[in-house]
Amino acid sequence: MKSPTDMRMPNTAITTTDRRAVRVKMPACLARSAFPMKITFLEFEQPVAELESKIEELRFVQDDSALDISEEIQRLQKKSRTLTKEIYAKLSAWQISQVARHPQRPYTLDYIGGLFTEFQELHGDRGFADDPAIVGGIARFNGAPVMVIGHQKGRDIKERQYRNFGMPRPEGYRKALRLMRLAEKFSLPLFTFIDTPGAYPGIGAEERGQSEAIARNLYVMAELKTPVICSVIGEGGSGGALAIGVGDRTLILQYSTYSVISPEGCASILWKSAEQAPEAAETLGITAPRLLGLGLVDRVVDEPLGGAHRDWPAMFGALSGALAEAAAEVKARPLDEVLNARYEKLMRYGRFKEA
Amino acid sequence: MSWFQKLLPPKIQRRARENKKSVPEGLWSKCPACNEVLYKADLENNLEVCPKCGHHHRITARKRLDVFLDAEARREIGAEVQPLDPLKFKDSKKYPERLKEAQAATAESDALVVMGGTVKGVPVVAAAFEFKFMGGSMGSVAGERFVRGIDAAIVSRSGLVCFAASGGARMQEGLFSLMQMAKTSASLTRLARERLPFISVLTDPTMGGVSASFAMLGDLIVAEPGALIGFAGPRVIEQTVRETLPEGFQRSEFLLEKGAVDRIVDRRKLRDELAASLAMLMGCSARAA
């Protein structure tokens, strides 16, 4: 079995400085490409993709010729926006889960770079290893010290492997637990960012007590004596997501999903074929508006047109505002009231009738 | 029906079916572990443990509670809580249909049965999962009954024992089911505050969302021999890591070796052993029988 250290790669550590650059500029991965934004389009966005490539072509022509075609470019850009709006107005649950997994979607460290200052990453569970699929540390949010914990996916193939595709192992949950305790001890509000396909189904993960690690976090978070604000920023995959997802407020980004099982997993069990994933996605009720309607999340944070990946700074601004409001609401009340309210909220989960 | 049966006149067909029924079915059963053919009554009298090899067969929730609790002063808790279909969930079948089928097959209204009473005189609330009810899956009803069990334990100053037998969270209730993990785990903080013990008994199988919540949060965690216990299912792991799983992987004995459970106790000794544990933790003593 590979140990987590085997998979560590050099130069993957993200320092505070290069992350802070993200604050004002475009994300590094996007800024590197030929144009400020080379968007990866999803299958259902193909009409938009075609329009955008036409716009790109025209821009090339524009550079070379004296003829002014900027009007034509503007017209096409407007058309592209309208088309995007139309497509995004009627996304199916399955399409939304594709957006939630978009390879250019901002991840936890991107939000940390965009929303927080003075971030210091803290590593390791003190027992076995450091799990790169969960990151965490102390930082400042609007000047106030806080604790941040989140799942971390990788951007390129190497980093994806290093981050284990955002699938934590037990030591990840235990690192998170350690940081939660630290937050409690120093009265730091805790912000968590959820973005994982789920817990890692591995031999070592089971040997080291994956179940216990998740369960312990649920228990501790239920009575952690500090405000806890959870945000689902991408995929909220099952127990692996919930393990850092119990708190006073649960926010979810508009095109994120939160589910008891992945649509593919559900389909392969109930339909005996992963091809039925779109149906499963629909019936599982995994989208933000649906979950808000069911009372399972507290607030939906709107994303920029075409999804968070289209405009990171706008997304950072929207989430920052929502987090500030949520934290202010929680902090306005005495802590014992907050804890009671958290408990009552947990007890209200569930739909049943009484005969 | 074979082509030959189709040719028979209806009267004979009916008689053939009746004859089949009149043969006492299920008088014998074969132990999957040692292949011994066992007289069913023997197996039942032995708490569904194979008298030859000690293999623990699955046992229904009612029977589990029946053999665990003292006969007197039992009361069922949370039976009034009944399932709904909040998502209008539908795969090849509608969720309400699946519920009805499970209810007909098990005579239970959902997958968790909770009872208050005593075990050898020690006050206890005992919960047991019915695996035959949709794989013992935990949805809103199981979660709520568990919490009501804890509330009752606090009121009656009882210990809590839960016999888990579950494939995990119930997909048909979507995120509501996932949240039952948080709900049940959170409710244990209240029991702990009262310094009342929780003994979690892991039986075959204890997986997924049940394993990754209250089942692993026992003050004592006891497993029955040979039970499959884990988070991810063995097949999922095998597909992910593309390796053959080690011998005995995710079985009780494996978990004991890895330090995940306190003890492995034979089902035939569970009542005595758990009564003794509870009595020691609660500072009282258990009756002789």
XYZ file of C-alpha atoms in Angstrom:
644
model
C 0.000 0.000 0.000
C 1.192 3.470 -0.761
C 1.695 5.598 2.273
C 0.666 9.227 2.035
C 4.287 10.282 2.137
C 5.073 8.338 -1.024
C 2.589 10.446 -2.816
C 3.910 13.735 -1.599
C 5.377 15.779 -4.358
C 7.807 18.603 -4.105
C 6.662 22.140 -4.806
C 3.028 21.542 -4.122
C 2.951 23.508 -0.911
C 1.042 26.676 -1.497
C 2.534 29.570 0.319
C 0.629 32.504 1.662
C 2.230 34.905 -0.765
C 1.374 33.239 -4.024
C -2.133 32.604 -2.780
C -2.624 36.219 -1.917
C -1.819 37.141 -5.463
C -5.043 35.361 -6.310
C -6.959 37.986 -4.414
C -6.759 40.576 -7.098
C -5.669 38.784 -10.208
C -7.108 35.866 -12.043
C -6.367 32.448 -10.656
C -2.914 31.271 -11.531
C -4.121 28.305 -13.540
C -6.293 30.493 -15.681
C -3.923 33.436 -15.912
C -1.240 31.175 -17.338
C -3.236 30.398 -20.446
C -3.099 32.473 -23.622
C -6.185 34.456 -22.720
C -7.137 35.722 -19.318
C -9.828 33.070 -19.190
C -9.704 29.867 -21.147
C -12.840 28.244 -19.910
C -13.348 24.520 -20.068
C -16.880 24.079 -21.317
C -19.098 21.234 -20.255
C -21.019 19.121 -22.719
C -24.288 20.979 -22.291
C -22.476 24.304 -22.779
C -21.367 23.453 -26.320
C -23.451 26.216 -27.990
C -21.716 28.728 -25.709
C -18.344 27.112 -26.409
C -18.879 27.530 -30.145
C -19.808 31.172 -29.757
C -16.806 31.816 -27.549
C -14.390 30.245 -30.013
C -15.892 32.403 -32.728
C -15.274 35.448 -30.555
C -11.686 34.332 -30.026
C -11.191 33.990 -33.779
C -12.581 37.440 -34.384
C -10.236 38.848 -31.768
C -7.300 37.399 -33.665
C -8.572 38.951 -36.862
C -9.124 42.230 -35.073
C -5.493 42.328 -34.014
C -4.267 41.907 -37.572
C -6.629 44.057 -39.584
C -7.488 47.686 -39.729
C -11.143 46.849 -40.003
C -13.056 47.500 -36.804
C -15.125 44.507 -35.842
C -15.404 45.290 -32.157
C -19.108 45.862 -32.548
C -19.525 42.402 -33.941
C -17.485 40.995 -31.049
C -19.649 42.826 -28.536
C -22.769 41.552 -30.204
C -21.503 37.978 -29.975
C -20.421 38.417 -26.367
C -23.875 39.604 -25.491
C -25.338 36.639 -27.304
C -23.001 34.324 -25.415
C -24.133 35.772 -22.083
C -27.795 35.410 -23.006
C -27.229 31.871 -24.125
C -25.380 31.021 -20.905
C -28.191 32.560 -18.899
C -30.737 30.476 -20.779
C -28.790 27.249 -20.334
C -28.115 27.879 -16.642
C -31.729 28.801 -15.983
C -32.825 25.227 -16.608
C -29.941 23.003 -15.576
C -30.869 19.492 -14.550
C -29.588 18.079 -11.262
C -27.073 15.989 -13.171
C -25.796 19.015 -15.096
C -25.453 20.912 -11.841
C -23.361 18.105 -10.416
C -21.074 18.502 -13.449
C -20.710 22.213 -12.649
C -20.023 21.336 -9.009
C -17.137 19.144 -10.210
C -15.870 21.603 -12.825
C -12.072 21.377 -13.050
C -11.708 25.155 -12.886
C -14.017 25.661 -9.918
C -12.331 27.442 -7.018
C -11.198 25.036 -4.296
C -10.690 25.548 -0.579
C -7.186 27.010 -0.842
C -8.447 29.408 -3.508
C -11.166 30.642 -1.170
C -8.657 30.881 1.632
C -6.489 33.019 -0.619
C -9.423 35.118 -1.729
C -11.321 35.602 1.528
C -8.760 35.343 4.319
C -5.438 36.936 5.193
C -2.355 35.718 7.086
C -3.269 32.077 6.503
C -0.900 29.646 8.193
C -1.473 26.065 7.193
C -1.286 23.579 10.043
C -0.430 20.001 9.175
C -0.860 16.522 10.545
C -3.020 14.557 12.932
C -0.148 14.002 15.409
C -0.774 10.284 15.228
C -0.114 8.953 11.777
C 0.290 11.409 8.919
C -0.741 14.609 7.228
C -3.611 14.133 4.818
C -3.367 16.565 1.882
C -7.057 15.963 1.027
C -8.018 18.156 3.986
C -6.283 21.450 4.625
C -6.648 23.735 7.577
C -5.059 26.467 9.592
C -5.391 29.790 11.312
C -6.087 32.954 9.382
C -7.841 36.282 9.629
C -11.296 36.939 8.241
C -12.078 40.645 7.954
C -9.280 41.188 10.436
C -10.481 38.746 13.095
C -8.597 35.518 13.827
C -10.430 32.356 12.764
C -9.847 28.666 12.057
C -10.363 27.379 8.532
C -10.731 23.720 7.493
C -11.658 22.359 4.096
C -11.360 19.547 1.608
C -8.783 20.182 -1.068
C -8.844 18.873 -4.624
C -5.950 19.118 -7.044
C -5.850 21.142 -10.210
C -3.510 19.126 -12.451
C -2.970 15.384 -12.631
C -0.050 15.359 -10.203
C -1.766 17.518 -7.650
C -5.007 15.611 -7.986
C -3.177 12.453 -7.047
C -1.384 14.199 -4.223
C -4.720 15.473 -2.887
C -6.282 12.051 -3.492
C -9.018 13.790 -5.527
C -10.215 15.431 -2.337
C -11.063 12.101 -0.711
C -9.858 12.185 2.890
C -8.384 9.350 4.885
C -8.883 8.964 8.640
C -5.863 11.154 9.436
C -7.554 13.967 7.488
C -10.600 13.873 9.763
C -8.342 13.595 12.787
C -6.310 16.609 11.698
C -9.598 18.458 11.292
C -10.632 17.328 14.769
C -7.369 18.595 16.235
C -7.896 21.969 14.605
C -11.497 22.116 15.831
C -10.298 21.592 19.386
C -7.711 24.285 18.841
C -10.410 26.657 17.593
C -12.491 25.912 20.674
C -9.572 26.455 23.039
C -8.758 29.879 21.628
C -12.354 30.898 20.847
C -11.747 31.111 17.117
C -14.855 30.881 14.947
C -14.565 27.879 12.661
C -15.189 28.079 8.914
C -15.324 24.837 6.990
C -15.361 24.365 3.218
C -16.873 21.176 1.888
C -15.767 19.814 -1.478
C -15.238 16.065 -1.660
C -16.528 13.106 -3.663
C -16.558 11.266 -0.328
C -14.376 9.361 2.110
C -11.619 7.309 0.494
C -12.586 3.643 0.160
C -9.149 2.158 0.831
C -7.712 -0.694 2.831
C -5.552 1.514 5.028
C -8.438 3.914 5.612
C -10.515 1.066 7.021
C -7.617 -0.299 9.070
C -7.128 3.062 10.692
C -10.770 3.438 11.627
C -12.407 5.596 8.986
C -15.840 5.123 10.571
C -14.675 6.142 14.013
C -12.851 9.182 12.665
C -15.980 10.472 10.924
C -18.253 9.637 13.845
C -15.969 11.372 16.337
C -16.084 14.583 14.318
C -19.891 14.537 14.203
C -19.983 14.151 17.959
C -17.405 16.830 18.691
C -18.806 19.363 16.222
C -22.265 18.996 17.766
C -20.985 20.534 20.984
C -17.901 22.485 19.898
C -17.862 25.644 21.972
C -17.252 28.126 19.186
C -19.341 29.297 16.222
C -19.152 26.908 13.266
C -20.078 28.024 9.740
C -20.018 25.359 7.012
C -20.021 26.088 3.282
C -20.538 23.538 0.547
C -18.407 24.939 -2.287
C -18.486 22.014 -4.720
C -19.317 18.391 -4.084
C -20.815 17.536 -0.712
C -20.157 13.810 -0.839
C -21.707 11.801 1.945
C -19.953 11.001 5.251
C -16.686 12.496 4.046
C -18.454 15.828 3.656
C -20.502 15.664 6.847
C -17.356 14.951 8.889
C -16.562 18.669 8.676
C -20.162 19.738 8.087
C -21.932 19.990 11.444
C -22.391 23.553 12.573
C -24.553 26.583 13.278
C -25.070 27.560 9.645
C -24.777 25.587 6.444
C -24.289 27.651 3.309
C -24.241 26.155 -0.154
C -23.106 27.701 -3.422
C -25.801 27.798 -6.096
C -24.306 25.053 -8.291
C -22.941 22.869 -5.532
C -24.425 19.548 -4.511
C -24.823 17.806 -1.175
C -25.828 14.180 -1.100
C -25.969 10.988 0.911
C -24.400 9.109 -2.006
C -23.056 10.128 -5.401
C -25.589 9.893 -8.241
C -23.347 7.251 -9.868
C -23.167 5.216 -6.668
C -26.903 5.423 -6.128
C -27.612 4.430 -9.728
C -25.277 1.463 -9.633
C -26.992 0.158 -6.491
C -30.647 0.880 -7.271
C -30.635 0.700 -11.066
C -27.673 -1.694 -11.252
C -26.033 0.652 -13.747
C -24.126 3.908 -13.322
C -25.686 5.112 -16.574
C -28.826 6.019 -14.681
C -26.883 8.646 -12.710
C -28.918 11.549 -14.199
C -32.157 9.984 -12.922
C -30.561 9.286 -9.565
C -29.319 12.881 -9.316
C -32.832 14.121 -9.937
C -34.577 11.917 -7.411
C -31.902 12.245 -4.690
C -32.603 15.971 -4.412
C -28.975 17.087 -4.284
C -29.186 20.652 -5.607
C -28.970 23.837 -3.569
C -32.517 25.174 -4.130
C -34.037 21.757 -3.412
C -32.047 21.379 -0.189
C -32.989 24.884 0.898
C -36.643 24.032 0.293
C -36.288 20.904 2.407
C -34.699 22.890 5.234
C -31.428 20.954 5.022
C -29.263 24.007 4.304
C -29.679 27.555 5.607
C -28.685 29.717 2.701
C -27.879 29.483 -0.999
C -25.095 31.797 -2.184
C -25.599 32.854 -5.804
C -22.813 32.153 -8.249
C -21.647 34.348 -11.128
C -23.289 33.734 -14.511
C -22.109 30.394 -15.824
C -20.811 29.174 -12.448
C -18.134 30.077 -9.911
C -15.318 29.102 -12.289
C -16.281 31.872 -14.723
C -15.478 34.658 -12.292
C -13.501 33.817 -9.183
C -13.311 37.349 -7.746
C -17.100 37.755 -7.977
C -17.578 34.382 -6.283
C -15.133 35.296 -3.525
C -16.978 38.549 -2.939
C -20.371 36.862 -2.717
C -19.224 34.111 -0.358
C -17.236 36.532 1.777
C -20.327 38.657 2.286
C -22.497 35.648 3.110
C -19.947 34.276 5.564
C -19.603 37.623 7.296
C -23.364 37.818 7.725
C -23.661 34.250 8.982
C -20.817 34.703 11.456
C -22.279 37.977 12.702
C -25.682 36.354 13.268
C -24.165 33.542 15.280
C -21.785 35.731 17.242
C -24.574 38.111 18.214
C -25.956 35.464 20.580
C -24.433 34.112 23.799
C -22.494 30.888 23.231
C -24.758 28.640 25.298
C -27.724 29.829 23.252
C -25.790 29.127 20.080
C -25.005 25.606 21.257
C -28.604 24.932 22.206
C -29.810 26.233 18.865
C -27.276 24.020 17.083
C -28.521 21.008 19.002
C -32.164 21.813 18.308
C -31.391 22.240 14.638
C -29.729 18.825 14.496
C -32.686 17.250 16.279
C -35.104 18.749 13.740
C -33.476 16.924 10.811
C -35.778 14.232 9.460
C -39.259 13.840 8.035
C -41.676 11.401 9.593
C -45.255 11.226 10.738
C -46.603 10.317 14.134
C -49.295 7.684 14.216
C -43.892 -22.655 -14.609
C -42.634 -25.336 -16.949
C -44.354 -26.206 -20.227
C -45.545 -29.437 -18.684
C -47.273 -27.717 -15.784
C -48.942 -25.339 -18.197
C -50.587 -28.317 -19.892
C -52.143 -29.599 -16.692
C -55.804 -28.770 -16.042
C -56.234 -25.925 -13.512
C -57.588 -28.227 -10.789
C -54.460 -30.347 -10.727
C -52.330 -27.233 -10.894
C -53.990 -25.857 -7.807
C -53.615 -29.103 -5.959
C -49.950 -29.219 -6.882
C -49.458 -25.799 -5.361
C -51.371 -26.686 -2.215
C -49.332 -29.820 -1.824
C -46.187 -27.768 -2.016
C -47.411 -25.514 0.775
C -48.383 -28.367 3.041
C -44.808 -29.614 3.117
C -43.396 -28.013 6.264
C -40.934 -25.615 4.763
C -37.821 -24.369 6.456
C -37.628 -27.155 8.968
C -33.972 -27.525 8.160
C -31.387 -24.985 7.311
C -27.815 -25.149 6.207
C -25.082 -23.254 8.003
C -23.256 -21.160 5.387
C -20.040 -21.369 7.389
C -19.691 -25.118 8.037
C -22.302 -26.476 5.576
C -23.827 -28.524 8.372
C -27.547 -29.172 7.941
C -29.210 -27.936 11.096
C -32.621 -28.515 12.587
C -34.178 -25.055 12.620
C -35.548 -25.387 16.128
C -32.064 -26.181 17.405
C -30.734 -23.116 15.709
C -33.492 -20.965 17.180
C -32.943 -22.289 20.667
C -29.279 -21.465 20.273
C -29.998 -17.774 19.452
C -29.362 -18.442 15.755
C -25.787 -19.439 16.463
C -24.682 -22.612 14.701
C -24.325 -25.296 17.383
C -21.621 -26.996 15.329
C -19.287 -24.175 14.327
C -20.476 -21.137 16.303
C -21.279 -19.113 13.187
C -23.562 -16.229 14.104
C -26.566 -16.122 11.781
C -28.538 -12.917 11.469
C -31.317 -12.455 13.966
C -34.432 -10.277 13.838
C -34.640 -7.075 15.875
C -37.603 -8.333 17.938
C -35.922 -11.565 18.808
C -32.742 -9.743 19.661
C -34.531 -7.512 22.143
C -36.681 -10.351 23.392
C -33.717 -12.476 24.433
C -31.785 -9.510 25.779
C -34.306 -7.757 28.009
C -35.888 -9.066 31.191
C -39.412 -10.324 30.545
C -41.137 -7.892 32.858
C -41.864 -4.166 32.433
C -40.881 -3.731 28.797
C -42.175 -0.817 26.799
C -41.606 0.030 23.163
C -40.269 3.525 22.466
C -40.907 5.578 19.342
C -43.276 3.122 17.653
C -45.499 6.125 16.896
C -42.807 7.493 14.557
C -43.632 6.360 11.034
C -41.862 6.825 7.699
C -42.700 9.412 5.027
C -41.430 9.923 1.499
C -40.070 13.490 1.616
C -38.312 13.361 -1.773
C -40.996 11.429 -3.699
C -38.134 9.062 -4.386
C -38.411 6.707 -7.290
C -36.000 4.278 -8.857
C -37.366 1.124 -10.444
C -39.925 1.249 -7.642
C -41.411 4.056 -5.620
C -40.094 4.420 -2.083
C -43.552 3.985 -0.473
C -43.853 0.663 -2.327
C -40.498 -0.463 -1.012
C -41.590 0.550 2.466
C -44.810 -1.427 2.151
C -42.950 -4.506 0.963
C -40.458 -4.260 3.796
C -43.264 -3.753 6.299
C -45.063 -6.815 4.989
C -41.911 -8.919 5.039
C -40.798 -7.990 8.545
C -43.949 -6.865 10.390
C -41.947 -3.802 11.445
C -42.805 -0.218 10.458
C -39.149 0.770 9.985
C -35.626 -0.530 10.475
C -35.075 0.308 14.158
C -36.927 -1.093 17.160
C -36.375 0.559 20.561
C -37.502 -0.766 23.923
C -37.126 0.325 27.493
C -36.850 -2.170 30.329
C -34.202 -3.895 32.397
C -31.466 -6.412 31.752
C -30.920 -8.598 34.820
C -32.454 -5.815 36.836
C -30.256 -3.026 35.424
C -32.335 -0.264 33.828
C -31.691 -0.078 30.095
C -33.008 1.259 26.824
C -32.172 -1.184 24.049
C -32.344 -0.498 20.326
C -31.950 -3.072 17.568
C -31.758 -2.740 13.808
C -33.889 -4.981 11.636
C -31.579 -5.871 8.780
C -34.383 -7.382 6.738
C -36.056 -3.976 6.599
C -34.367 -2.410 3.556
C -30.963 -3.604 4.688
C -31.374 -2.051 8.117
C -30.901 1.321 6.462
C -31.107 4.440 8.599
C -33.565 7.113 7.546
C -35.535 9.728 9.454
C -37.499 7.191 11.495
C -34.483 5.251 12.746
C -32.792 8.532 13.680
C -35.804 9.878 15.527
C -36.442 6.611 17.366
C -32.797 6.510 18.424
C -33.074 10.039 19.833
C -36.335 9.208 21.619
C -34.573 6.178 23.074
C -31.872 8.452 24.461
C -34.462 10.860 25.860
C -36.180 7.928 27.560
C -32.872 6.648 28.914
C -32.161 10.040 30.465
C -35.617 10.250 32.058
C -35.429 6.729 33.464
C -31.708 6.914 34.341
C -30.985 3.937 32.124
C -28.004 2.822 30.120
C -28.290 2.571 26.345
C -27.478 -0.494 24.303
C -27.762 -0.486 20.533
C -27.437 -3.583 18.363
C -26.412 -2.352 14.930
C -27.136 -4.358 11.772
C -27.231 -2.023 8.830
C -25.942 -1.367 5.364
C -25.809 2.362 6.139
C -27.862 5.444 5.385
C -31.125 5.042 3.455
C -30.652 6.436 -0.040
C -34.382 6.904 -0.561
C -34.456 9.769 1.933
C -31.430 11.491 0.426
C -29.709 14.073 2.578
C -32.238 13.547 5.373
C -30.595 10.171 5.896
C -27.095 11.617 5.937
C -28.231 14.093 8.564
C -29.390 11.238 10.794
C -25.699 10.518 11.302
C -25.258 13.999 12.748
C -28.517 13.805 14.693
C -27.850 10.462 16.389
C -24.233 11.363 17.167
C -25.267 14.716 18.617
C -27.900 13.123 20.838
C -25.198 10.993 22.435
C -23.619 14.166 23.819
C -26.717 14.519 26.019
C -26.461 10.971 27.298
C -22.788 11.557 28.077
C -23.638 14.736 29.960
C -25.867 12.625 32.235
C -23.015 10.159 32.702
C -25.142 7.327 31.433
C -23.311 4.605 29.518
C -23.790 3.732 25.865
C -22.762 0.270 24.766
C -22.666 -0.191 21.017
C -22.955 -3.773 19.810
C -21.799 -4.289 16.244
C -23.392 -7.244 14.519
C -23.259 -8.514 10.968
C -23.187 -6.195 9.065
C -22.491 -2.691 10.420
C -21.503 -0.472 7.519
C -21.622 3.013 6.036
C -23.504 5.775 7.752
C -24.446 3.692 10.788
C -20.871 2.597 11.340
C -19.614 6.168 10.815
C -21.908 7.653 13.437
C -23.343 6.423 16.745
C -22.200 2.805 16.282
C -18.551 3.831 16.649
C -19.280 6.202 19.522
C -20.012 3.659 22.236
C -18.388 4.053 25.632
C -17.856 0.378 25.048
C -17.888 -1.093 21.568
C -18.626 -4.803 21.507
C -18.713 -6.917 18.360
C -20.257 -10.292 17.688
C -17.800 -12.825 16.226
C -17.245 -12.703 12.481
C -19.381 -9.621 11.813
C -18.619 -7.457 8.782
C -17.896 -3.965 10.103
C -16.604 -0.983 8.172
C -17.356 2.208 6.314
C -16.919 1.382 2.649
C -18.144 -1.975 1.387
C -15.500 -4.575 0.478
C -16.536 -4.583 -3.180
C -16.222 -0.816 -3.482
C -12.768 -0.950 -1.898
C -11.663 -3.765 -4.163
C -12.790 -1.810 -7.230
C -11.022 1.325 -6.018
C -7.661 -0.064 -4.961
C -7.654 -2.996 -7.432
C -6.083 -5.278 -4.878
C -7.310 -8.418 -3.216
C -8.437 -7.622 0.281
C -6.531 -9.239 3.132
C -7.978 -12.351 4.771
C -10.611 -11.505 7.362
C -10.633 -7.832 6.316
C -13.375 -5.793 8.041
C -14.387 -8.688 10.280
C -14.775 -8.286 14.049
C -11.486 -10.042 14.781
C -9.693 -7.720 12.348
C -11.198 -4.689 14.069
C -10.170 -5.987 17.478
C -6.623 -6.398 16.235
C -6.624 -2.874 14.795
C -7.910 -1.441 18.053
C -11.325 -0.376 16.775
C -13.490 -2.407 19.178
C -13.205 -3.201 22.874
C -14.272 -6.826 22.899
C -15.763 -9.640 20.882
C -18.543 -11.420 22.728
C -20.429 -14.548 21.677
C -24.144 -13.854 21.273
C -25.027 -16.532 23.817
C -23.085 -14.611 26.454
C -24.134 -11.103 25.431
C -26.980 -10.713 27.930
C -24.805 -11.641 30.904
C -21.787 -9.720 29.739
C -23.631 -6.532 28.830
C -25.634 -6.564 32.065
C -22.359 -6.844 33.963
C -20.741 -4.007 31.961
C -23.725 -1.726 32.469
C -23.893 -2.507 36.178
C -20.201 -1.716 36.667
C -20.419 1.546 34.725
C -23.617 2.579 36.521
C -22.435 1.644 39.983
C -25.081 -0.969 40.671
C -25.169 -4.738 40.494
C -26.951 -7.108 38.171
C -29.319 -9.831 39.358
C -28.196 -13.431 39.221
C -30.528 -14.315 36.341
